[in-house]
């Protein structure tokens, strides 16, 4: 078991004042069979009351509205997480075998599968496909901030993308080859922004692959949310009233995950 | 029958003034068009209406049970009646509403079913609409205006009144209030897409019948996990029933499509907490899926243990190899629809395709059989329609029947008869008629 401290923050700047800023945040690592989070703290500025709820995929979310005019919005999440080996035993929901709007397969993807000599064993096949995505696409940090609905097909044809794009391509190929897979949003050691990877259902458990490294996720990954695609795992979503109709916004994401020494009290984390 | 042409001109002028139009497909493009009213009614004998009524009640009951099942236990998939691929890969499947229970376990509060009658007198169900079951008010106000101008024309023995639309809607709202005391202090709001949307006229007319308020997303606000309507006079009123004319994906930009500007942020949180009833319930769009249409007879048998009273148009799914073989060998006599894409895309008529186009379509079907469905082309009954020159021409006509589902399922004794007149220059006019249901 390892212990990590995390900090994740989002800073939004608007070119002129906005109001009725409705937001949804999925930025706190959750509690899973391999992961326990504790001593968490979430602050938003300007201050507003928030609801803490779960979505249908079991992901924790905070929602709220800032009514007063503002030109800046900052979210900061901090806390600690204890992690053991990344493995989640649970029954399979078969929706993860099928494509979504953002992960529809294309003829190009079918050709990729046909031309690759893939293993019969699902886990080995998943490893091969992860390696294939890692080798054939260029990882560019946060390439799709301006295109939140970028599809797997668009990402593949461009040959480059951020972690979400690479995960979408891998998801699509895995499902096309008959393997259930889901998108995961989270944080990772050594990644200075939010991160994404893919969980693959093999045997009776979910295991994780990271297409940005081409390898198996073992440790140093803090899971925040999972779902059929990035739409269900977005760390932030917001809509606001733009009185002038001309507001432009910029977003800065920063994340830091550091390993800490485990102390005795850490083994009994608060729920 | 008295001449209703003067009255129909008034109806048409009034509709143009209020922006009441139809969506029509012209050369593959969907666009708004005026919806001319033809004064000659379509006559529906009482016995036929009773048969349709029974068939529609059965159909809507089965589709509602299907939605309740799919978003919870998925027994119909487990029992092999509907392949999971047709559900989970449907663009209308909304995993966001899984395990959320709508008020009274009803998804299909108001539905529109497009029906056709063939020249041999048989009726078939063509399509069902739940997200935006529009067109309901057109025949209602057309008859209201015509009757005001020509009351004698409606003194026909056995003609049933179609005025019960407002009673059906009010009863629906009251049934929802009755079982949910927590909602009783709120108002009813009809949510439109935009101020200039196609449904604005319809919702304003519906509001005048029921006393509800018409609102766009900017008129609604969520506070303390409840939704409020900002009334024109100032102040906020809690909303207990939100009757929407929006697709599922547009309801809440924080839950569904984040680009939606017509939805209400946080609406799905309020809905999940049971603090608002949404009509029709989120997730109902799945029952409109063209691929699942073919399974409706099987759903009726599975959930109700009954034989379907109202048949589908004979439909073939190339996903099944034996049906694919039939489709590929009968391409010149079938209609083709893209079931995986936007349901508003037009159907392709096999008869008008060139040999090369048929080969291309066959290749597309073989490459992705899940994407298509094929239907027999039926000989649809034609009805007389007045032209601007005062002559009558025969026009293909369908019938959109409306069903209201609360404690029981009731079929409105009226409906929208839509006709299409094809002109020699290749253009077409889509209009509507009143439907006269005659007592048995």
XYZ file of C-alpha atoms in Angstrom:
711
model
C 0.000 0.000 0.000
C 1.170 3.501 -0.766
C 0.109 6.902 0.410
C -0.206 9.953 -1.834
C -1.005 13.592 -1.242
C -2.780 15.370 -4.061
C -3.597 18.910 -5.093
C -5.754 19.668 -8.093
C -6.831 23.131 -9.129
C -8.674 24.788 -11.953
C -8.436 28.503 -12.543
C -10.877 30.070 -15.014
C -10.621 33.648 -16.227
C -13.416 35.405 -18.101
C -12.867 38.410 -20.356
C -15.844 40.248 -18.824
C -18.082 39.602 -15.824
C -20.412 36.605 -15.947
C -23.308 35.569 -13.674
C -25.409 32.444 -13.059
C -22.340 30.309 -13.222
C -23.581 26.713 -12.814
C -20.856 24.158 -12.322
C -20.288 20.472 -11.728
C -17.000 19.169 -10.339
C -15.576 15.661 -10.311
C -12.185 16.403 -8.874
C -11.896 14.354 -5.675
C -10.383 10.861 -5.802
C -13.098 8.425 -4.724
C -13.089 5.310 -2.599
C -12.723 2.017 -4.490
C -11.595 -1.483 -3.524
C -7.970 -0.527 -4.234
C -8.149 3.098 -3.116
C -9.145 5.014 0.030
C -9.267 8.776 0.158
C -9.373 10.908 3.283
C -8.736 14.368 4.728
C -10.164 15.873 1.574
C -10.868 19.549 1.174
C -12.559 21.353 -1.684
C -12.771 25.123 -2.009
C -14.314 27.245 -4.712
C -13.812 30.968 -5.119
C -16.090 32.952 -5.201
C -17.573 30.998 -2.327
C -20.897 29.256 -2.818
C -22.734 26.394 -1.152
C -22.358 23.055 -2.937
C -24.322 19.808 -3.204
C -22.391 16.561 -2.908
C -24.074 13.817 -4.925
C -23.298 10.665 -6.905
C -24.063 10.047 -10.548
C -25.425 6.770 -11.934
C -21.883 5.421 -12.383
C -21.151 5.919 -8.686
C -18.875 8.914 -9.197
C -18.903 11.576 -6.482
C -19.743 15.076 -7.747
C -20.035 18.558 -6.311
C -22.473 20.965 -7.919
C -23.286 24.595 -7.303
C -24.073 28.006 -8.737
C -22.294 31.340 -8.354
C -24.939 33.989 -8.842
C -22.922 37.154 -8.383
C -20.814 38.725 -11.114
C -17.286 37.445 -11.361
C -14.410 37.312 -13.796
C -12.431 34.552 -12.120
C -13.382 31.145 -10.779
C -11.009 28.890 -8.884
C -11.438 25.336 -7.648
C -8.862 23.712 -5.392
C -9.043 20.136 -4.177
C -6.568 18.626 -1.735
C -6.331 15.444 0.306
C -4.656 12.098 0.838
C -5.170 8.710 -0.797
C -4.064 5.207 0.178
C -3.650 2.863 -2.777
C -3.019 -0.847 -3.121
C -2.796 -2.880 -6.344
C -5.117 -1.464 -9.033
C -7.790 -4.168 -9.312
C -11.571 -3.834 -8.996
C -13.648 -6.991 -8.620
C -17.255 -6.345 -9.586
C -19.916 -7.740 -11.947
C -19.717 -6.448 -15.492
C -22.289 -3.918 -16.691
C -22.550 -4.871 -20.349
C -23.066 -1.303 -21.533
C -19.260 -1.106 -21.528
C -19.115 -3.464 -24.492
C -20.821 -0.971 -26.800
C -19.859 2.335 -28.398
C -21.074 5.764 -27.341
C -21.503 8.922 -29.406
C -17.844 9.816 -28.828
C -16.460 6.329 -29.365
C -18.114 5.095 -32.558
C -15.781 2.799 -34.495
C -14.804 3.565 -38.072
C -13.650 1.517 -41.055
C -10.112 2.707 -40.312
C -10.317 1.163 -36.843
C -11.671 -2.093 -38.270
C -8.728 -2.167 -40.687
C -6.312 -1.594 -37.812
C -7.735 -4.593 -35.967
C -7.717 -6.737 -39.111
C -4.094 -5.940 -39.900
C -2.799 -6.474 -36.361
C -2.103 -10.044 -35.357
C -3.881 -9.936 -32.046
C -3.825 -12.491 -29.268
C -6.834 -14.698 -28.524
C -6.407 -13.997 -24.820
C -8.385 -10.843 -23.921
C -5.833 -9.394 -21.495
C -2.940 -9.930 -23.891
C -5.034 -8.469 -26.698
C -5.773 -5.427 -24.549
C -2.045 -4.997 -23.852
C -1.316 -5.206 -27.590
C -3.945 -2.595 -28.405
C -2.677 -0.275 -25.690
C 0.817 -0.559 -27.088
C -0.526 0.018 -30.599
C -2.238 3.288 -29.572
C 0.839 4.401 -27.660
C 3.091 3.786 -30.678
C 0.801 5.135 -33.385
C -0.418 8.338 -31.721
C 1.471 11.316 -30.392
C 0.579 12.331 -26.861
C 0.127 16.084 -26.583
C -0.865 17.409 -23.152
C -4.347 18.945 -23.058
C -4.746 19.107 -26.845
C -8.500 19.073 -26.714
C -9.390 21.754 -24.197
C -11.058 23.730 -26.931
C -12.869 20.705 -28.421
C -14.637 18.949 -25.560
C -16.697 16.731 -27.862
C -13.822 15.410 -29.931
C -14.557 11.868 -31.026
C -12.233 8.874 -31.072
C -12.413 8.855 -34.886
C -11.311 12.518 -35.096
C -8.465 11.919 -32.658
C -7.233 8.842 -34.520
C -7.291 10.528 -37.901
C -5.306 13.485 -36.535
C -2.703 11.086 -35.123
C -2.309 13.103 -31.934
C -4.205 13.978 -28.827
C -4.181 14.354 -25.096
C -4.729 11.544 -22.594
C -8.514 11.714 -23.092
C -8.175 11.331 -26.852
C -5.781 8.415 -26.596
C -8.061 6.768 -24.045
C -11.036 7.190 -26.370
C -9.179 5.553 -29.243
C -8.086 2.672 -27.039
C -11.633 2.274 -25.649
C -13.067 2.106 -29.127
C -10.551 -0.477 -30.326
C -11.023 -2.604 -27.213
C -14.814 -2.642 -27.548
C -14.535 -3.325 -31.260
C -12.412 -6.372 -30.464
C -15.008 -7.624 -27.959
C -13.437 -6.436 -24.709
C -15.483 -4.401 -22.209
C -13.721 -1.150 -21.385
C -14.468 2.104 -19.608
C -12.998 5.577 -19.424
C -11.346 6.734 -16.199
C -10.562 10.280 -15.153
C -8.089 10.908 -12.365
C -4.687 12.194 -11.311
C -1.278 10.587 -11.632
C 2.197 10.985 -10.243
C 4.326 13.066 -12.590
C 1.370 14.480 -14.563
C 0.877 18.190 -13.986
C -2.729 18.271 -15.206
C -5.674 15.944 -14.865
C -5.077 12.511 -16.378
C -7.157 9.812 -18.081
C -6.724 6.111 -18.681
C -8.778 3.029 -19.491
C -10.103 0.159 -17.407
C -10.407 -3.226 -19.084
C -12.658 -6.022 -17.843
C -10.791 -9.294 -17.858
C -11.830 -12.367 -15.885
C -14.050 -10.918 -13.215
C -12.256 -7.655 -12.520
C -11.303 -4.298 -13.947
C -7.630 -3.661 -14.575
C -6.169 -0.461 -15.953
C -4.076 0.525 -18.973
C -2.542 3.887 -19.745
C -2.256 4.560 -23.504
C -0.004 7.575 -22.878
C 2.678 5.252 -21.498
C 1.602 2.075 -23.277
C 1.683 0.157 -20.029
C -0.321 -1.361 -17.220
C -1.408 0.968 -14.447
C 0.129 -0.315 -11.252
C 0.604 2.511 -8.788
C 0.643 6.279 -8.632
C -2.800 6.657 -10.269
C -5.616 8.221 -8.249
C -9.017 7.386 -9.699
C -11.724 10.059 -9.615
C -14.466 8.844 -11.961
C -15.346 6.194 -14.516
C -17.961 5.988 -17.250
C -18.667 4.991 -20.841
C -16.627 7.937 -22.170
C -15.114 11.275 -21.160
C -18.547 12.914 -21.091
C -19.365 11.001 -17.911
C -16.010 11.745 -16.277
C -15.369 15.430 -17.049
C -13.626 16.969 -14.039
C -15.407 20.265 -14.586
C -18.496 21.233 -16.518
C -20.067 24.628 -16.394
C -22.562 26.913 -18.057
C -23.007 30.597 -17.304
C -24.922 33.658 -18.296
C -22.945 35.869 -20.612
C -24.699 39.270 -20.553
C -22.678 40.653 -23.463
C -22.510 37.530 -25.588
C -18.801 38.131 -26.157
C -17.146 36.490 -23.159
C -14.065 34.435 -23.814
C -12.519 32.257 -21.149
C -9.213 30.643 -20.377
C -8.634 27.679 -18.099
C -5.527 26.574 -16.300
C -5.360 23.133 -14.742
C -2.656 22.159 -12.310
C -2.217 18.888 -10.497
C 0.371 17.450 -8.212
C 0.520 13.966 -6.742
C 3.341 13.100 -4.381
C 4.106 9.920 -2.498
C 4.192 10.162 1.301
C 5.484 7.879 3.991
C 2.708 5.814 5.557
C 2.187 6.322 9.277
C 0.180 4.145 11.628
C -2.821 6.501 11.729
C -3.071 6.398 7.931
C -4.231 2.790 8.020
C -7.559 3.833 9.560
C -8.657 6.567 7.189
C -11.800 8.509 7.665
C -14.540 7.409 5.270
C -71.522 19.354 -45.725
C -71.269 23.155 -45.510
C -68.471 24.931 -47.306
C -65.595 25.455 -44.860
C -63.224 27.151 -47.300
C -63.674 30.624 -45.758
C -63.078 29.209 -42.307
C -59.997 27.304 -43.503
C -58.521 30.526 -44.937
C -58.907 32.058 -41.496
C -57.196 29.053 -39.920
C -54.301 29.322 -42.383
C -53.942 33.068 -41.842
C -53.998 32.591 -38.096
C -51.385 29.822 -38.263
C -49.042 31.904 -40.416
C -49.427 34.832 -38.052
C -48.524 32.650 -35.059
C -45.711 30.744 -36.752
C -47.372 27.317 -36.629
C -45.437 25.212 -39.112
C -44.283 21.673 -39.852
C -40.905 20.134 -40.302
C -40.720 18.744 -43.847
C -37.987 16.970 -45.776
C -37.121 18.558 -49.118
C -34.377 17.053 -51.225
C -32.926 15.430 -48.132
C -32.976 18.612 -46.013
C -35.186 19.089 -42.996
C -36.766 22.531 -42.985
C -39.694 24.513 -41.659
C -42.697 24.934 -43.912
C -46.155 26.403 -43.550
C -48.731 23.753 -42.777
C -51.802 24.514 -44.873
C -55.107 23.366 -43.441
C -57.461 21.544 -45.781
C -61.094 21.946 -44.742
C -62.330 18.518 -45.871
C -62.070 16.299 -42.807
C -60.804 12.771 -42.799
C -63.602 10.537 -41.587
C -62.736 7.777 -39.148
C -65.596 5.331 -38.423
C -66.111 4.600 -34.742
C -65.314 0.900 -35.104
C -61.959 1.705 -36.687
C -61.141 4.256 -34.010
C -61.987 1.720 -31.287
C -59.652 -0.802 -32.915
C -56.868 1.806 -33.125
C -57.530 2.869 -29.542
C -57.093 -0.669 -28.234
C -53.968 -1.165 -30.316
C -52.414 2.098 -29.165
C -53.145 1.444 -25.489
C -51.463 -1.938 -25.824
C -48.491 -0.495 -27.725
C -47.826 2.398 -25.324
C -48.224 0.120 -22.309
C -45.589 -2.265 -23.709
C -43.171 0.542 -24.639
C -43.450 2.046 -21.160
C -42.750 -1.316 -19.558
C -39.790 -1.709 -21.873
C -38.303 1.621 -20.736
C -38.874 0.796 -17.049
C -37.192 -2.568 -17.600
C -34.215 -1.335 -19.624
C -33.286 1.416 -17.197
C -33.463 -0.984 -14.258
C -33.462 -4.789 -14.521
C -33.018 -5.404 -18.283
C -35.004 -8.631 -18.119
C -35.991 -8.418 -21.785
C -32.315 -8.564 -22.718
C -31.571 -11.351 -20.257
C -34.419 -13.382 -21.768
C -33.091 -12.884 -25.295
C -36.099 -10.997 -26.682
C -34.202 -7.830 -27.640
C -30.471 -8.073 -28.437
C -28.455 -5.862 -26.089
C -26.595 -4.385 -29.052
C -29.803 -2.677 -30.210
C -30.233 -1.040 -26.813
C -26.739 -0.174 -25.632
C -25.448 1.107 -28.962
C -28.559 3.171 -29.620
C -27.856 6.919 -29.805
C -31.042 7.367 -27.763
C -29.982 5.129 -24.876
C -29.380 7.394 -21.862
C -27.254 5.653 -19.217
C -27.519 8.869 -17.184
C -31.048 7.879 -16.117
C -30.311 4.301 -15.123
C -32.007 3.414 -11.832
C -33.879 6.731 -11.655
C -37.575 6.013 -11.224
C -39.988 8.439 -12.900
C -43.225 9.470 -11.200
C -45.689 6.545 -11.195
C -43.089 4.592 -13.187
C -44.289 6.260 -16.373
C -41.936 7.417 -19.106
C -44.546 7.816 -21.831
C -46.980 10.433 -20.508
C -47.789 11.922 -23.906
C -47.055 10.100 -27.119
C -47.710 10.480 -30.804
C -47.930 7.432 -33.049
C -47.905 7.807 -36.822
C -50.353 5.407 -38.440
C -51.154 4.624 -42.040
C -54.161 2.959 -43.621
C -53.544 1.000 -46.805
C -55.946 0.835 -49.733
C -57.222 -2.520 -48.467
C -58.312 -0.839 -45.199
C -55.595 -2.206 -42.891
C -53.898 0.042 -40.330
C -50.179 -0.041 -39.516
C -48.072 1.781 -36.900
C -45.139 3.545 -38.563
C -43.330 5.471 -35.850
C -43.731 6.605 -32.231
C -42.660 9.977 -30.800
C -42.111 10.651 -27.126
C -39.483 13.409 -26.804
C -41.346 15.961 -28.893
C -44.829 14.594 -29.695
C -45.835 17.713 -31.603
C -48.791 18.632 -33.788
C -51.424 17.831 -31.184
C -52.929 21.284 -31.027
C -53.229 21.910 -34.785
C -56.420 19.936 -35.440
C -57.832 21.152 -32.125
C -57.653 24.852 -32.881
C -58.519 24.305 -36.557
C -61.821 22.754 -35.558
C -62.369 25.373 -32.871
C -61.967 28.247 -35.336
C -63.973 26.569 -38.078
C -66.788 25.755 -35.709
C -66.921 29.337 -34.505
C -67.378 30.504 -38.091
C -69.526 27.676 -39.409
C -71.259 26.008 -36.455
C -73.830 24.332 -38.683
C -71.120 22.409 -40.530
C -70.504 20.425 -37.370
C -74.124 19.480 -36.813
C -73.422 16.055 -38.242
C -75.082 13.053 -36.586
C -72.521 10.900 -34.791
C -69.592 13.347 -35.011
C -67.507 13.024 -31.834
C -66.162 16.143 -30.198
C -62.367 16.548 -30.088
C -62.555 19.179 -27.339
C -61.380 16.716 -24.713
C -57.699 17.502 -25.230
C -57.536 19.961 -22.344
C -59.412 17.519 -20.088
C -56.897 14.787 -20.897
C -53.929 17.039 -20.168
C -55.415 18.405 -16.943
C -56.241 14.895 -15.786
C -52.651 13.892 -16.472
C -51.318 16.754 -14.345
C -53.841 16.050 -11.568
C -52.914 12.372 -11.457
C -49.287 13.333 -10.942
C -50.176 15.821 -8.184
C -52.433 13.316 -6.475
C -49.714 10.787 -5.770
C -47.046 13.349 -4.926
C -48.138 15.712 -2.158
C -44.597 17.135 -2.132
C -45.213 18.533 -5.616
C -48.647 19.948 -4.881
C -47.538 23.515 -4.158
C -45.890 24.048 -7.528
C -46.933 25.231 -10.970
C -46.861 23.488 -14.335
C -44.359 24.770 -16.870
C -44.162 23.912 -20.565
C -40.495 24.053 -21.535
C -39.746 25.097 -25.087
C -36.462 24.914 -26.929
C -36.134 28.591 -27.773
C -38.447 31.545 -28.059
C -38.678 31.113 -31.836
C -38.791 27.333 -31.888
C -41.258 25.229 -33.833
C -43.080 24.227 -30.670
C -43.645 27.746 -29.312
C -47.059 28.081 -30.909
C -48.025 24.617 -29.775
C -46.980 25.203 -26.184
C -48.667 28.601 -25.976
C -51.885 27.066 -27.218
C -51.535 24.169 -24.777
C -50.915 26.664 -21.965
C -54.113 28.496 -22.862
C -55.999 25.208 -22.554
C -54.500 24.071 -19.269
C -53.424 27.184 -17.377
C -49.756 26.173 -17.458
C -46.860 28.604 -18.048
C -44.628 28.575 -21.121
C -40.932 29.054 -20.397
C -37.490 28.860 -21.942
C -34.438 27.740 -19.985
C -33.600 31.331 -18.994
C -36.971 31.636 -17.218
C -36.135 28.721 -14.910
C -33.700 28.574 -12.045
C -32.608 25.851 -9.651
C -32.257 26.743 -5.965
C -31.996 24.385 -2.972
C -32.457 21.410 -5.280
C -35.827 22.692 -6.458
C -36.711 24.374 -9.699
C -38.411 27.766 -9.908
C -40.173 29.714 -12.643
C -39.443 33.409 -12.908
C -42.890 34.791 -13.652
C -43.254 37.793 -15.976
C -44.600 39.903 -13.082
C -41.524 39.184 -10.975
C -41.102 36.674 -8.193
C -40.448 32.960 -8.318
C -42.899 30.091 -8.317
C -41.851 26.544 -7.629
C -42.225 24.207 -10.603
C -43.658 20.790 -9.809
C -44.360 19.540 -13.342
C -42.067 20.318 -16.227
C -43.673 19.364 -19.518
C -40.825 19.551 -21.984
C -40.667 19.756 -25.762
C -36.937 18.984 -25.905
C -34.919 15.941 -26.801
C -33.378 14.071 -23.846
C -29.878 15.168 -24.770
C -30.806 18.847 -24.454
C -32.446 18.736 -21.018
C -29.484 19.584 -18.780
C -26.101 20.760 -20.104
C -24.400 19.579 -16.908
C -25.672 16.027 -17.382
C -26.280 15.486 -21.102
C -24.985 17.490 -24.081
C -22.865 20.287 -22.634
C -23.477 22.404 -25.732
C -27.211 22.520 -25.087
C -28.400 26.088 -24.595
C -32.040 25.052 -24.239
C -31.677 22.924 -21.130
C -31.778 23.871 -17.461
C -28.514 23.402 -15.538
C -28.954 21.094 -12.499
C -32.374 19.914 -13.731
C -31.392 16.245 -13.502
C -30.275 16.699 -9.873
C -33.728 18.070 -9.028
C -35.344 15.222 -10.934
C -33.207 12.577 -9.204
C -34.187 14.037 -5.821
C -37.875 13.658 -6.751
C -38.501 17.406 -6.576
C -39.927 17.766 -10.064
C -41.869 15.518 -12.432
C -40.614 15.733 -16.012
C -43.032 14.839 -18.825
C -42.110 12.773 -20.703
C -39.587 11.274 -18.343
C -35.896 11.538 -19.334
C -34.807 8.416 -21.173
C -38.057 8.085 -23.160
C -36.165 8.833 -26.401
C -34.991 5.222 -26.482
C -38.524 4.086 -27.376
C -38.294 6.182 -30.567
C -35.247 4.312 -31.808
C -35.778 3.040 -35.335
C -33.824 -0.141 -34.702
C -35.953 -1.037 -31.683
C -39.176 -0.359 -33.626
C -38.898 -3.830 -35.163
C -39.037 -5.397 -31.684
C -42.259 -3.711 -30.519
C -44.493 -6.715 -31.400
C -42.093 -8.946 -29.435
C -42.236 -6.496 -26.504
C -46.048 -6.696 -26.488
C -45.901 -10.474 -26.362
C -43.193 -10.437 -23.681
C -44.614 -7.871 -21.269
C -48.360 -8.268 -21.829
C -48.602 -11.852 -23.069
C -50.913 -10.629 -25.836
C -50.809 -10.623 -29.617
C -50.260 -7.119 -31.098
C -53.537 -5.526 -32.136
C -51.906 -2.839 -34.253
C -49.237 -4.272 -36.564
C -45.963 -2.635 -37.526
C -45.188 -1.986 -41.168
C -43.446 -5.271 -42.221
C -39.848 -4.596 -41.205
C -36.569 -6.419 -41.798
C -33.298 -6.021 -39.927
C -30.158 -6.884 -41.895
C -28.496 -7.591 -38.530
C -30.209 -11.015 -38.793
C -28.579 -12.987 -41.669
C -31.843 -14.484 -43.019
C -33.492 -11.056 -43.132
C -30.376 -9.577 -44.740
C -30.616 -12.119 -47.552
C -34.244 -11.142 -48.146
C -33.386 -7.438 -48.120
C -30.519 -7.783 -50.575
C -32.648 -9.752 -53.005
C -35.637 -7.355 -52.820
C -33.967 -3.959 -52.800
C -36.222 -2.572 -55.526
C -39.359 -2.938 -53.407
C -38.262 -1.769 -49.962
C -37.787 1.431 -47.973
C -34.450 1.836 -46.189
C -33.812 3.768 -42.994
C -30.611 4.541 -41.152
C -31.381 3.330 -37.626
C -28.084 4.198 -35.977
C -28.063 7.836 -36.985
C -30.383 10.767 -36.538
C -33.971 9.536 -36.723
C -34.877 12.658 -38.645
C -32.850 11.589 -41.660
C -35.049 10.723 -44.579
C -35.810 7.184 -45.673
C -34.432 5.941 -48.984
C -36.974 4.427 -51.365
C -35.458 1.423 -53.110
C -37.616 1.929 -56.198
C -35.930 5.194 -57.159
C -32.343 4.012 -56.765
C -30.200 3.356 -59.819
C -28.447 -0.005 -60.150
C -25.205 1.598 -59.035
C -26.838 3.243 -56.025
C -28.379 -0.100 -55.038
C -24.967 -1.756 -55.197
C -23.529 0.972 -52.958
C -26.378 0.612 -50.490
C -26.007 -3.181 -50.474
C -22.296 -2.823 -49.732
C -23.061 -0.404 -46.877
C -25.640 -2.822 -45.458
C -23.213 -5.735 -45.582
C -20.454 -3.673 -44.001
C -22.614 -2.427 -41.113
C -25.910 -4.329 -40.899
C -26.810 -2.851 -37.495
C -27.082 0.562 -39.114
C -30.070 -0.149 -41.360
C -33.611 -1.374 -41.423
C -35.837 -2.048 -44.401
C -39.607 -1.860 -44.693
C -42.151 -2.959 -47.254
C -43.569 -0.105 -49.333
C -47.299 -0.142 -48.664
C -50.041 1.174 -50.869
C -51.214 3.998 -48.616
C -54.764 5.248 -48.923
C -55.213 8.642 -50.574
C -57.693 11.289 -49.488
C -59.118 14.235 -51.452
C -57.388 17.575 -50.883
C -58.461 20.991 -52.174
C -55.942 22.828 -54.331
C -55.686 26.597 -54.478
C -57.598 26.444 -57.770
C -60.599 24.900 -56.034
C -60.148 21.414 -57.498
C -59.617 18.287 -55.467
C -56.617 16.012 -55.894
C -55.873 12.666 -54.202
C -53.045 12.857 -51.643
C -51.246 10.300 -49.527
C -52.274 10.813 -45.918
C -51.125 9.455 -42.574
C -52.729 9.835 -39.181
C -50.927 10.910 -36.035
C -52.770 9.638 -32.965
C -52.069 10.994 -29.474
C -52.069 9.027 -26.261
C -52.018 10.315 -22.686
C -50.695 7.976 -20.017
C -51.238 8.537 -16.315
C -53.302 6.242 -14.094
C -54.695 4.769 -17.276
C -53.847 5.126 -20.963
C -56.292 7.225 -22.973
C -56.321 7.983 -26.678
C -57.433 11.440 -27.732
C -60.561 11.300 -29.885
C -59.016 13.366 -32.634
C -55.639 13.509 -34.270
C -53.556 15.003 -36.996
C -54.161 13.766 -40.533
C -51.127 14.878 -42.554
C -51.188 14.755 -46.318
C -48.604 15.302 -49.034
C -49.558 16.680 -52.442
C -46.919 16.110 -55.123
C -46.885 18.787 -57.829
C -45.897 18.266 -61.494
C -42.727 20.361 -60.981
C -41.441 17.858 -58.411
C -42.204 19.979 -55.372
C -44.595 18.871 -52.645
C -46.967 20.500 -50.182
C -47.445 19.054 -46.725
C -50.635 20.044 -44.945
C -53.146 18.763 -42.473
C -56.798 17.941 -42.040
C -59.119 17.583 -39.135
C -60.009 13.993 -38.275
C -63.648 13.307 -37.594
C -64.230 10.298 -35.412
C -67.807 9.136 -35.905
C -69.704 7.376 -33.147
C -70.571 3.748 -33.844
